Amino acid sequence: MWTTKVRERAVREMPPEKLLPDRQPSYVSSWIYVFGVVTIAAFVVVIASGVVLGMKGPEWWHLTGLGHFVNSMHLWAVEIFFFAMVVHLWGKFFMGAWRGGRGRTWVTGAVTFLVAIGAAFTGYVSQQNFDSQWIAFEAKDGLNAVGIGSFFNVANFGQMYTWHVILLPTVVVLLIVGHVLLVRRAGVVPPYAARLAKGADDE
Amino acid sequence: MNDPVKPPATPDADAPWPGPFVRYDLVKELVVALGAVIAVVVALAVLFSSPDEPPVTIQSWSRAAPADFLAIAVTELNRTSDVATYGPPYNEGTGSVQKIGPISLQEAAGVKVPIETARDYVLEPLHEVPGAPRLRAALDAYEAAPARLQEKWAANYEKALPEARFVAGVPVLPPGRYGPVEPMMASLLAMGQSGALDGALLAGGHRFYATDYTKPLLFVSAGEYFEKLAEHQHLLGTQWGMMNETGSFPGQVWLWLFSFWYQVEPFKSSPNADALIFVLMGVLSLAFICVPFIPGLNQLPRRLGVYRLIWRDHYREVET
């Protein structure tokens, strides 16, 4: 039965001790490792505040104090999300974190960053204020210039809001899940060779 | 609890770690991080709130800057405005068509959001005004006139507009040959100031529900009034506006590189800047994704040596 094979492979590839280990190599002792989990934590707050905004609707976030407060939380969670993700990415770059067959981990992280930019952008043009008007006005020229504007109309609130609250967040969630599973399966990349070991090359 | 085994000086990235381990609770780490992020987010939201500048409507624009509104409206009627001459996806114009070398992806994508400015911004909305026999007669006269005469009337009106006075909100131009364009523009201004034009452009007069703001946005954004507001909020392209937000709030700072290219040559003065920068950013994004597989670039971190700061405890232990 194929379902049995799927289950057996999933357990083989991702045993509990890899999925949620109770220990990490001794070199995992820098503050830089915190930024990956901070990115995920900020994303949780982005989604939670976004769900509330989506359930209540634009009038609520523009015209009520509580709605504006939740909108403020959404904004600041997004800023923290990107800050933490950029620090995380630079950290992983400086570690050469793709070594040892971990290339797909880098690729999923980089694609997540780019898709998240799209998710944020569609949020900015969905605010329904002067900022979203201006961003849509400016962005349309770039998108039109490469033919994207014919299918992705930044002045169409219905289209942009759907991309923002459903399509792009779903892609980001799937990418983050895949990224974390890849990290857990391959483990955290070890340090480069120490300077004591002349000629050592761990590439 | 630390393992007494000494870490290896030359760890193999392909093999399981043979060195010591430390206790690590991933779930606890996530819960602590979530609590900290919520606390910081709430604190920032309480302290700084968030920007929410009201949007510009056709009503607010035509009330605040009626001459600017009329200057744009008459070019929409005469089909000489930026929108009327833009090109795909709005029409077959060429005014804003960009190319990458000999290729125009913009033209290849075609007209998918059609806008005919005279009909959509002026004639159809004015036909929706109930009663108004003088306006009806003006519309009949305009539509019955040959195209050359229509263009002449609108061009005369546009030329005389800087000398217009507003008497009780009604535009009064110096005597001239404007034909029916003068009463048409006066009615369109009144329609704009009443708010009726906002609704007419959004719903097109035929629908109840609407979410597509393309027509009103392109109309409003053509005015000097809109640009002045953006300049005041430091949102212009020359002000790195792509990554700015209204007020003093952080915006899409992650777009800094995108915004950077617009500030430098050859993009700064290129008529194809948007297309070229999009392609450049596409190539750079692909390179960013493929860093692990690009020879030289994938060796750069080792040469930079920043990793020694990140793993300084590890190196201190194995190198002493």
Coordinates of C-alpha atoms in Angstrom, one line a residue:
Chain A
M1 CA 0.0 0.0 0.0
W2 CA 1.5 3.4 -1.0
T3 CA 0.2 5.1 2.1
T4 CA 2.2 2.7 4.2
K5 CA 5.3 3.4 2.2
V6 CA 4.7 7.2 2.6
R7 CA 4.3 6.8 6.4
E8 CA 7.3 4.5 6.7
R9 CA 9.5 6.9 4.7
A10 CA 8.3 9.9 6.7
V11 CA 9.3 8.2 9.9
R12 CA 12.6 7.0 8.4
E13 CA 13.5 10.4 7.1
M14 CA 12.3 12.4 10.1
P15 CA 12.5 10.3 13.2
P16 CA 11.3 12.1 16.4
E17 CA 14.9 12.5 17.7
K18 CA 15.7 14.5 14.5
L19 CA 12.4 16.3 14.4
L20 CA 12.5 17.5 18.0
P21 CA 15.9 16.7 19.4
D22 CA 16.7 17.4 23.1
R23 CA 20.3 18.4 22.3
Q24 CA 22.3 20.3 19.7
P25 CA 26.0 20.2 18.8
S26 CA 28.2 22.3 21.2
Y27 CA 28.9 24.9 18.5
V28 CA 25.2 26.0 18.5
S29 CA 25.9 28.6 21.2
S30 CA 25.6 32.0 19.4
W31 CA 22.9 34.6 19.5
I32 CA 22.8 34.3 15.7
Y33 CA 20.8 31.1 16.0
V34 CA 18.0 32.9 17.7
F35 CA 17.0 34.9 14.6
G36 CA 15.5 31.9 12.8
V37 CA 13.1 31.1 15.5
V38 CA 12.4 34.8 16.1
T39 CA 11.4 35.0 12.4
I40 CA 8.9 32.2 12.9
A41 CA 7.6 33.7 16.1
A42 CA 7.1 37.1 14.3
F43 CA 5.4 35.3 11.4
V44 CA 2.9 33.7 13.9
V45 CA 2.1 37.2 15.2
V46 CA 1.8 38.5 11.6
I47 CA -0.7 35.7 10.7
A48 CA -2.6 36.0 14.0
S49 CA -3.1 39.8 13.7
G50 CA -3.8 39.4 10.0
V51 CA -6.6 36.9 10.7
V52 CA -8.2 39.3 13.1
L53 CA -7.9 42.1 10.6
G54 CA -9.3 39.9 7.8
M55 CA -12.3 38.8 10.0
K56 CA -13.2 42.3 10.9
G57 CA -12.6 44.0 7.6
P58 CA -11.2 47.4 6.4
E59 CA -13.8 49.7 8.1
W60 CA -12.8 48.2 11.4
W61 CA -9.0 48.8 11.0
H62 CA -9.6 52.3 9.7
L63 CA -12.3 53.6 12.0
T64 CA -12.0 52.0 15.4
G65 CA -9.3 52.3 18.0
L66 CA -9.0 48.6 18.6
G67 CA -8.9 47.9 14.8
H68 CA -6.1 50.5 14.4
F69 CA -4.2 49.0 17.3
V70 CA -4.4 45.5 15.7
N71 CA -3.3 47.0 12.4
S72 CA -0.3 48.6 14.3
M73 CA 0.6 45.2 15.7
H74 CA 0.4 43.7 12.2
L75 CA 2.8 46.4 10.9
W76 CA 5.3 46.0 13.7
A77 CA 5.2 42.2 13.5
V78 CA 6.0 42.5 9.8
E79 CA 8.9 44.8 10.5
I80 CA 10.3 42.4 13.1
F81 CA 9.7 39.4 10.8
F82 CA 11.8 41.0 8.0
F83 CA 14.5 42.3 10.4
A84 CA 14.9 38.8 12.0
M85 CA 14.8 37.1 8.6
V86 CA 17.5 39.3 7.1
V87 CA 19.8 38.8 10.1
H88 CA 19.1 35.1 9.9
L89 CA 20.0 35.0 6.2
W90 CA 23.2 37.0 6.6
G91 CA 24.1 34.7 9.5
K92 CA 23.6 31.7 7.4
F93 CA 25.6 33.2 4.5
F94 CA 28.6 33.9 6.8
M95 CA 28.4 30.4 8.1
G96 CA 28.3 28.9 4.6
A97 CA 25.3 27.1 5.8
W98 CA 24.7 25.2 2.5
R99 CA 27.7 23.0 3.1
G100 CA 27.3 19.2 3.5
G101 CA 24.4 18.8 1.1
R102 CA 22.3 21.6 2.7
G103 CA 21.9 23.6 -0.5
R104 CA 18.1 23.0 -0.5
T105 CA 17.8 24.5 2.9
W106 CA 19.4 27.8 1.7
V107 CA 17.2 27.7 -1.5
T108 CA 14.0 27.3 0.5
G109 CA 15.0 30.1 2.9
A110 CA 16.0 32.5 0.0
V111 CA 12.7 31.8 -1.8
T112 CA 10.8 32.3 1.4
F113 CA 12.4 35.8 1.7
L114 CA 11.4 36.7 -1.9
V115 CA 7.8 35.4 -1.6
A116 CA 7.5 37.2 1.8
I117 CA 8.4 40.4 0.0
G118 CA 5.5 39.8 -2.4
A119 CA 3.2 39.0 0.5
A120 CA 4.2 42.3 2.3
F121 CA 3.8 44.3 -0.9
T122 CA 0.3 43.1 -1.6
G123 CA -0.5 44.0 2.0
Y124 CA 0.8 47.5 1.5
V125 CA -1.4 48.1 -1.5
S126 CA -4.4 46.6 0.4
Q127 CA -4.3 49.1 3.3
Q128 CA -6.8 51.4 1.6
N129 CA -5.1 54.6 2.5
F130 CA -2.8 57.2 0.8
D131 CA 0.2 55.0 1.2
S132 CA -1.4 52.1 -0.7
Q133 CA -2.6 54.5 -3.4
W134 CA 0.9 55.9 -4.0
I135 CA 2.6 52.5 -3.9
A136 CA 0.1 51.1 -6.4
F137 CA 0.6 54.2 -8.6
E138 CA 4.4 53.8 -8.6
A139 CA 4.5 50.0 -8.7
K140 CA 2.2 49.7 -11.7
D141 CA 4.8 51.1 -14.0
G142 CA 7.4 48.5 -13.1
L143 CA 5.0 45.7 -13.3
N144 CA 3.5 47.0 -16.6
A145 CA 7.0 47.4 -18.1
V146 CA 7.6 43.7 -17.9
G147 CA 4.1 42.6 -18.8
I148 CA 3.1 41.5 -15.3
G149 CA 0.7 44.3 -14.9
S150 CA -1.6 42.8 -17.4
F151 CA -2.4 40.0 -15.1
F152 CA -1.4 41.3 -11.6
N153 CA -3.3 44.7 -11.2
V154 CA -2.1 46.5 -8.1
A155 CA -5.1 48.9 -8.3
N156 CA -7.5 46.0 -8.0
F157 CA -8.1 45.7 -4.3
G158 CA -10.1 42.4 -4.6
Q159 CA -7.2 40.8 -6.5
M160 CA -4.4 42.2 -4.2
Y161 CA -6.3 41.3 -1.0
T162 CA -6.7 37.7 -2.2
W163 CA -3.0 37.4 -3.0
H164 CA -2.2 39.0 0.4
V165 CA -4.4 37.0 2.8
I166 CA -4.6 33.6 1.1
L167 CA -2.3 32.8 -1.8
L168 CA 1.1 34.2 -0.7
P169 CA 0.8 33.4 3.0
T170 CA 0.0 29.8 2.1
V171 CA 3.1 29.6 0.0
V172 CA 5.2 31.2 2.8
V173 CA 3.8 28.7 5.4
L174 CA 4.6 25.7 3.1
L175 CA 8.1 27.1 2.4
I176 CA 8.8 27.6 6.2
V177 CA 7.5 24.1 7.0
G178 CA 9.7 22.6 4.3
H179 CA 12.7 24.8 5.4
V180 CA 12.4 23.7 9.0
L181 CA 12.1 20.0 8.1
L182 CA 15.2 20.3 5.9
V183 CA 17.1 21.9 8.8
R184 CA 15.9 19.2 11.2
R185 CA 16.8 16.4 8.8
A186 CA 20.4 17.6 7.9
G187 CA 21.1 19.2 11.3
V188 CA 22.9 22.6 11.8
V189 CA 25.9 23.1 9.7
P190 CA 29.2 22.6 11.6
P191 CA 32.0 25.2 11.8
Y192 CA 34.7 25.6 9.1
A193 CA 37.9 23.9 9.9
A194 CA 39.9 25.5 12.6
R195 CA 43.2 27.3 11.8
L196 CA 45.2 24.7 13.6
A197 CA 44.5 22.1 10.9
K198 CA 46.5 23.4 8.0
G199 CA 45.2 22.5 4.6
A200 CA 42.0 21.1 6.0
D201 CA 39.0 21.6 3.7
D202 CA 35.5 20.7 4.8
E203 CA 33.8 21.7 1.5
Chain B
M1 CA 24.8 19.7 30.6
N2 CA 27.9 19.6 28.5
D3 CA 29.4 16.5 27.0
P4 CA 33.1 16.0 28.0
V5 CA 34.2 15.0 24.5
K6 CA 36.3 17.7 22.8
P7 CA 35.0 19.1 19.6
P8 CA 36.8 18.2 16.4
A9 CA 39.0 20.9 14.8
T10 CA 38.1 19.9 11.2
P11 CA 34.4 18.8 11.4
D12 CA 33.0 17.1 8.3
A13 CA 29.9 18.9 7.1
D14 CA 28.6 15.7 5.4
A15 CA 28.9 13.5 8.5
P16 CA 27.1 13.5 11.8
W17 CA 28.7 15.7 14.5
P18 CA 31.2 13.6 16.5
G19 CA 31.8 16.2 19.1
P20 CA 30.0 17.2 22.3
F21 CA 26.4 18.2 22.6
V22 CA 24.5 20.7 24.8
R23 CA 20.9 20.4 26.0
Y24 CA 18.5 22.3 23.7
D25 CA 14.7 22.6 24.0
L26 CA 13.4 23.7 20.6
V27 CA 9.8 24.0 21.8
K28 CA 10.9 26.2 24.8
E29 CA 12.9 28.3 22.4
L30 CA 9.9 28.9 20.2
V31 CA 7.6 29.7 23.1
V32 CA 10.1 32.1 24.7
A33 CA 10.7 33.8 21.3
L34 CA 6.9 34.1 20.7
G35 CA 6.4 35.7 24.1
A36 CA 9.2 38.1 23.5
V37 CA 8.0 39.1 20.0
I38 CA 4.4 39.6 21.2
A39 CA 5.7 41.8 24.1
V40 CA 7.9 43.9 21.7
V41 CA 5.1 44.1 19.1
V42 CA 2.5 45.3 21.7
A43 CA 5.0 47.8 23.1
L44 CA 5.8 49.2 19.6
A45 CA 2.1 49.4 18.7
V46 CA 1.3 51.2 22.0
L47 CA 4.3 53.6 21.7
F48 CA 4.3 54.3 17.9
S49 CA 0.9 53.2 16.6
S50 CA 0.8 53.0 12.7
P51 CA 0.3 55.5 9.9
D52 CA -3.1 55.7 8.1
E53 CA -3.2 58.8 5.9
P54 CA -6.6 59.1 4.3
P55 CA -6.7 58.3 0.6
V56 CA -7.2 61.0 -2.0
T57 CA -10.6 60.8 -3.5
I58 CA -11.8 62.6 -6.6
Q59 CA -14.0 64.6 -4.4
S60 CA -11.2 65.7 -2.1
W61 CA -8.9 66.4 -5.1
S62 CA -11.4 68.5 -7.0
R63 CA -12.4 70.5 -4.0
A64 CA -8.8 71.2 -2.9
A65 CA -7.4 71.8 -6.4
P66 CA -10.2 72.4 -8.9
A67 CA -7.8 73.9 -11.6
D68 CA -5.6 70.8 -11.3
F69 CA -8.6 68.5 -11.6
L70 CA -9.8 70.4 -14.7
A71 CA -6.3 70.4 -16.3
I72 CA -6.2 66.6 -16.1
A73 CA -9.9 66.1 -17.0
V74 CA -9.6 68.0 -20.3
T75 CA -6.6 66.0 -21.3
E76 CA -8.5 62.8 -20.6
L77 CA -11.3 64.2 -22.8
N78 CA -8.8 65.1 -25.5
R79 CA -6.9 61.8 -25.2
T80 CA -3.6 63.5 -24.6
S81 CA -3.1 62.6 -20.9
D82 CA -0.5 60.2 -19.5
V83 CA -3.2 57.5 -19.2
A84 CA -4.6 58.1 -22.7
T85 CA -1.2 57.7 -24.3
Y86 CA 0.2 55.1 -21.8
G87 CA 0.0 51.8 -23.8
P88 CA -0.5 48.3 -22.5
P89 CA -2.2 47.1 -20.3
Y90 CA -4.6 50.1 -20.6
N91 CA -4.6 51.0 -24.4
E92 CA -2.7 50.8 -27.6
G93 CA -0.7 54.0 -26.9
T94 CA 3.1 54.1 -26.8
G95 CA 3.8 56.9 -24.2
S96 CA 4.9 54.6 -21.4
V97 CA 5.9 51.5 -23.3
Q98 CA 9.2 50.1 -22.2
K99 CA 11.7 47.8 -23.8
I100 CA 14.5 45.5 -22.9
G101 CA 16.7 45.8 -26.0
P102 CA 14.4 45.2 -28.9
I103 CA 11.8 43.3 -26.8
S104 CA 8.8 44.8 -25.2
L105 CA 7.2 42.4 -22.7
Q106 CA 4.7 45.1 -22.0
E107 CA 3.4 45.1 -25.6
A108 CA 3.6 41.3 -25.7
A109 CA 1.3 41.0 -22.7
G110 CA -1.3 43.2 -24.5
V111 CA -4.2 45.4 -23.4
K112 CA -5.9 43.6 -20.5
V113 CA -7.3 46.5 -18.4
P114 CA -8.8 48.7 -21.2
I115 CA -9.3 52.4 -20.5
E116 CA -10.6 54.8 -23.1
T117 CA -10.1 58.1 -21.2
A118 CA -12.6 60.4 -23.0
R119 CA -15.4 57.8 -22.7
D120 CA -14.5 56.4 -19.2
Y121 CA -13.5 59.6 -17.4
V122 CA -15.7 62.3 -19.0
L123 CA -18.5 61.3 -21.4
E124 CA -20.0 58.2 -19.7
P125 CA -20.0 59.9 -16.2
L126 CA -21.6 63.0 -17.6
H127 CA -24.3 61.0 -19.4
E128 CA -25.2 59.6 -15.9
V129 CA -26.1 63.1 -14.6
P130 CA -29.9 63.2 -14.4
G131 CA -31.9 66.1 -15.9
A132 CA -29.4 69.0 -16.7
P133 CA -30.7 69.9 -20.2
R134 CA -27.8 72.4 -20.8
L135 CA -25.3 69.6 -20.2
R136 CA -27.3 67.2 -22.4
A137 CA -27.2 69.7 -25.2
A138 CA -23.5 70.3 -24.7
L139 CA -22.8 66.5 -24.9
D140 CA -25.0 66.2 -28.0
A141 CA -23.1 69.0 -29.6
Y142 CA -19.7 67.6 -28.6
E143 CA -20.5 64.1 -29.8
A144 CA -21.9 65.3 -33.1
A145 CA -18.8 67.5 -33.9
P146 CA -16.0 66.2 -36.1
A147 CA -12.9 64.9 -34.2
R148 CA -10.8 67.8 -35.3
L149 CA -13.2 70.3 -33.8
Q150 CA -13.5 68.3 -30.6
E151 CA -9.7 68.4 -30.2
K152 CA -9.6 72.2 -31.0
W153 CA -12.2 73.0 -28.3
A154 CA -10.4 70.9 -25.7
A155 CA -7.0 72.3 -26.7
N156 CA -8.3 75.9 -26.4
Y157 CA -9.8 75.1 -23.0
E158 CA -6.5 73.5 -21.8
K159 CA -4.5 76.6 -23.0
A160 CA -6.8 79.1 -21.3
L161 CA -7.2 77.1 -18.0
P162 CA -4.3 78.7 -16.2
E163 CA -6.2 82.0 -16.4
A164 CA -9.4 80.6 -15.1
R165 CA -11.2 82.1 -12.1
F166 CA -13.6 80.3 -9.8
V167 CA -16.8 82.2 -9.1
A168 CA -18.8 80.4 -6.4
G169 CA -17.0 77.2 -7.3
V170 CA -17.7 77.5 -11.0
P171 CA -14.8 77.9 -13.4
V172 CA -14.9 81.0 -15.5
L173 CA -12.4 81.2 -18.4
P174 CA -11.5 84.2 -20.5
P175 CA -13.7 84.4 -23.6
G176 CA -12.6 81.9 -26.2
R177 CA -13.7 79.1 -28.6
Y178 CA -14.3 76.2 -26.2
G179 CA -17.6 75.1 -27.7
P180 CA -19.5 72.6 -25.4
V181 CA -16.3 71.7 -23.6
E182 CA -16.7 74.6 -21.1
P183 CA -20.1 73.5 -19.8
M184 CA -19.0 69.9 -19.9
M185 CA -16.0 70.5 -17.7
A186 CA -18.0 72.7 -15.3
S187 CA -20.5 69.8 -14.9
L188 CA -17.6 67.3 -14.4
L189 CA -16.1 69.5 -11.7
A190 CA -19.4 69.7 -10.0
M191 CA -19.8 66.0 -10.3
G192 CA -16.3 65.5 -8.9
Q193 CA -16.9 67.8 -5.9
S194 CA -20.2 66.1 -5.1
G195 CA -18.5 62.7 -4.8
A196 CA -20.6 61.3 -7.6
L197 CA -17.6 60.8 -9.9
D198 CA -15.8 58.6 -7.4
G199 CA -18.8 56.2 -7.5
A200 CA -19.2 56.5 -11.2
L201 CA -15.6 55.5 -12.0
L202 CA -15.5 52.7 -9.5
A203 CA -18.7 51.0 -10.4
G204 CA -19.0 52.2 -14.0
G205 CA -22.7 52.9 -13.4
H206 CA -23.7 49.3 -14.1
R207 CA -22.7 47.4 -11.0
F208 CA -23.4 47.3 -7.3
Y209 CA -20.2 45.6 -6.0
A210 CA -16.8 46.8 -7.1
T211 CA -13.2 46.3 -6.0
D212 CA -11.2 47.5 -9.0
Y213 CA -9.9 51.0 -8.4
T214 CA -7.8 51.2 -11.6
K215 CA -9.8 54.0 -13.2
P216 CA -10.2 56.3 -10.2
L217 CA -6.6 55.7 -9.1
L218 CA -5.1 56.5 -12.5
F219 CA -7.3 59.6 -12.7
V220 CA -6.4 60.9 -9.3
S221 CA -2.7 60.1 -9.6
A222 CA -2.3 62.1 -12.8
G223 CA -2.8 65.4 -10.9
E224 CA -0.1 67.6 -9.5
Y225 CA -2.1 67.6 -6.2
F226 CA -1.4 63.9 -5.7
E227 CA 2.3 64.2 -6.4
K228 CA 2.7 67.1 -4.1
L229 CA 1.1 65.1 -1.2
A230 CA 3.5 62.2 -2.0
E231 CA 6.5 64.6 -2.1
H232 CA 5.4 66.0 1.3
Q233 CA 5.4 62.5 2.6
H234 CA 8.9 61.8 1.0
L235 CA 7.4 59.1 -1.2
L236 CA 8.7 60.1 -4.6
G237 CA 11.1 57.8 -6.4
T238 CA 13.8 60.4 -6.2
Q239 CA 13.3 60.4 -2.4
W240 CA 13.8 56.6 -2.2
G241 CA 10.0 56.5 -1.8
M242 CA 9.7 52.8 -2.7
M243 CA 11.0 51.9 0.8
N244 CA 9.4 54.8 2.7
E245 CA 6.1 55.0 4.5
T246 CA 4.0 58.1 5.2
G247 CA 5.1 60.0 8.3
S248 CA 8.3 58.8 10.0
F249 CA 7.4 55.1 10.1
P250 CA 9.6 52.4 8.6
G251 CA 8.3 51.2 5.3
Q252 CA 9.3 48.4 3.0
V253 CA 13.0 48.9 3.8
W254 CA 13.7 45.4 2.3
L255 CA 13.2 47.1 -1.1
W256 CA 16.4 49.2 -0.6
L257 CA 18.3 47.6 -3.4
F258 CA 15.3 47.9 -5.8
S259 CA 15.1 51.6 -4.9
F260 CA 18.8 52.1 -5.1
W261 CA 19.0 51.4 -8.9
Y262 CA 16.6 54.2 -9.6
Q263 CA 19.1 56.7 -8.1
V264 CA 22.0 55.8 -10.3
E265 CA 22.9 55.9 -14.0
P266 CA 22.2 54.4 -16.5
F267 CA 18.8 53.6 -15.0
K268 CA 18.2 57.1 -13.5
S269 CA 17.7 58.7 -16.9
S270 CA 16.6 55.7 -18.9
P271 CA 13.1 55.6 -20.5
N272 CA 13.2 51.9 -19.9
A273 CA 14.4 52.1 -16.3
D274 CA 11.5 50.0 -14.8
A275 CA 11.9 47.2 -17.3
L276 CA 15.7 47.1 -16.9
I277 CA 15.6 47.3 -13.1
F278 CA 13.0 44.5 -13.0
V279 CA 15.2 42.3 -15.1
L280 CA 18.3 43.2 -13.1
M281 CA 16.6 42.4 -9.8
G282 CA 15.3 39.1 -11.3
V283 CA 18.9 38.1 -12.2
L284 CA 20.2 39.1 -8.8
S285 CA 17.3 37.3 -7.0
L286 CA 18.1 34.1 -9.0
A287 CA 21.8 34.5 -8.0
F288 CA 20.8 35.0 -4.4
I289 CA 18.7 31.7 -4.5
C290 CA 21.6 29.9 -6.2
V291 CA 24.4 31.1 -3.9
P292 CA 25.3 27.5 -2.8
F293 CA 25.9 26.4 -6.4
I294 CA 27.8 29.5 -7.7
P295 CA 31.6 28.8 -7.7
G296 CA 33.5 31.5 -5.9
L297 CA 30.5 33.0 -4.3
N298 CA 29.9 29.8 -2.3
Q299 CA 33.5 30.0 -1.0
L300 CA 33.2 33.7 0.0
P301 CA 32.0 33.1 3.6
R302 CA 35.2 31.2 4.4
R303 CA 37.4 33.9 3.0
L304 CA 35.4 36.7 4.8
G305 CA 36.0 34.9 8.1
V306 CA 32.9 36.3 9.9
Y307 CA 32.2 32.7 10.9
R308 CA 35.0 32.9 13.4
L309 CA 33.0 35.5 15.3
I310 CA 29.9 33.4 15.2
W311 CA 31.6 30.3 16.3
R312 CA 34.2 32.0 18.5
D313 CA 33.6 29.7 21.5
H314 CA 34.2 26.7 19.4
Y315 CA 37.4 28.0 17.9
R316 CA 38.7 29.1 21.3
E317 CA 38.2 25.6 22.5
V318 CA 39.8 23.7 19.6
E319 CA 42.6 26.1 18.9
T320 CA 44.0 26.3 22.4

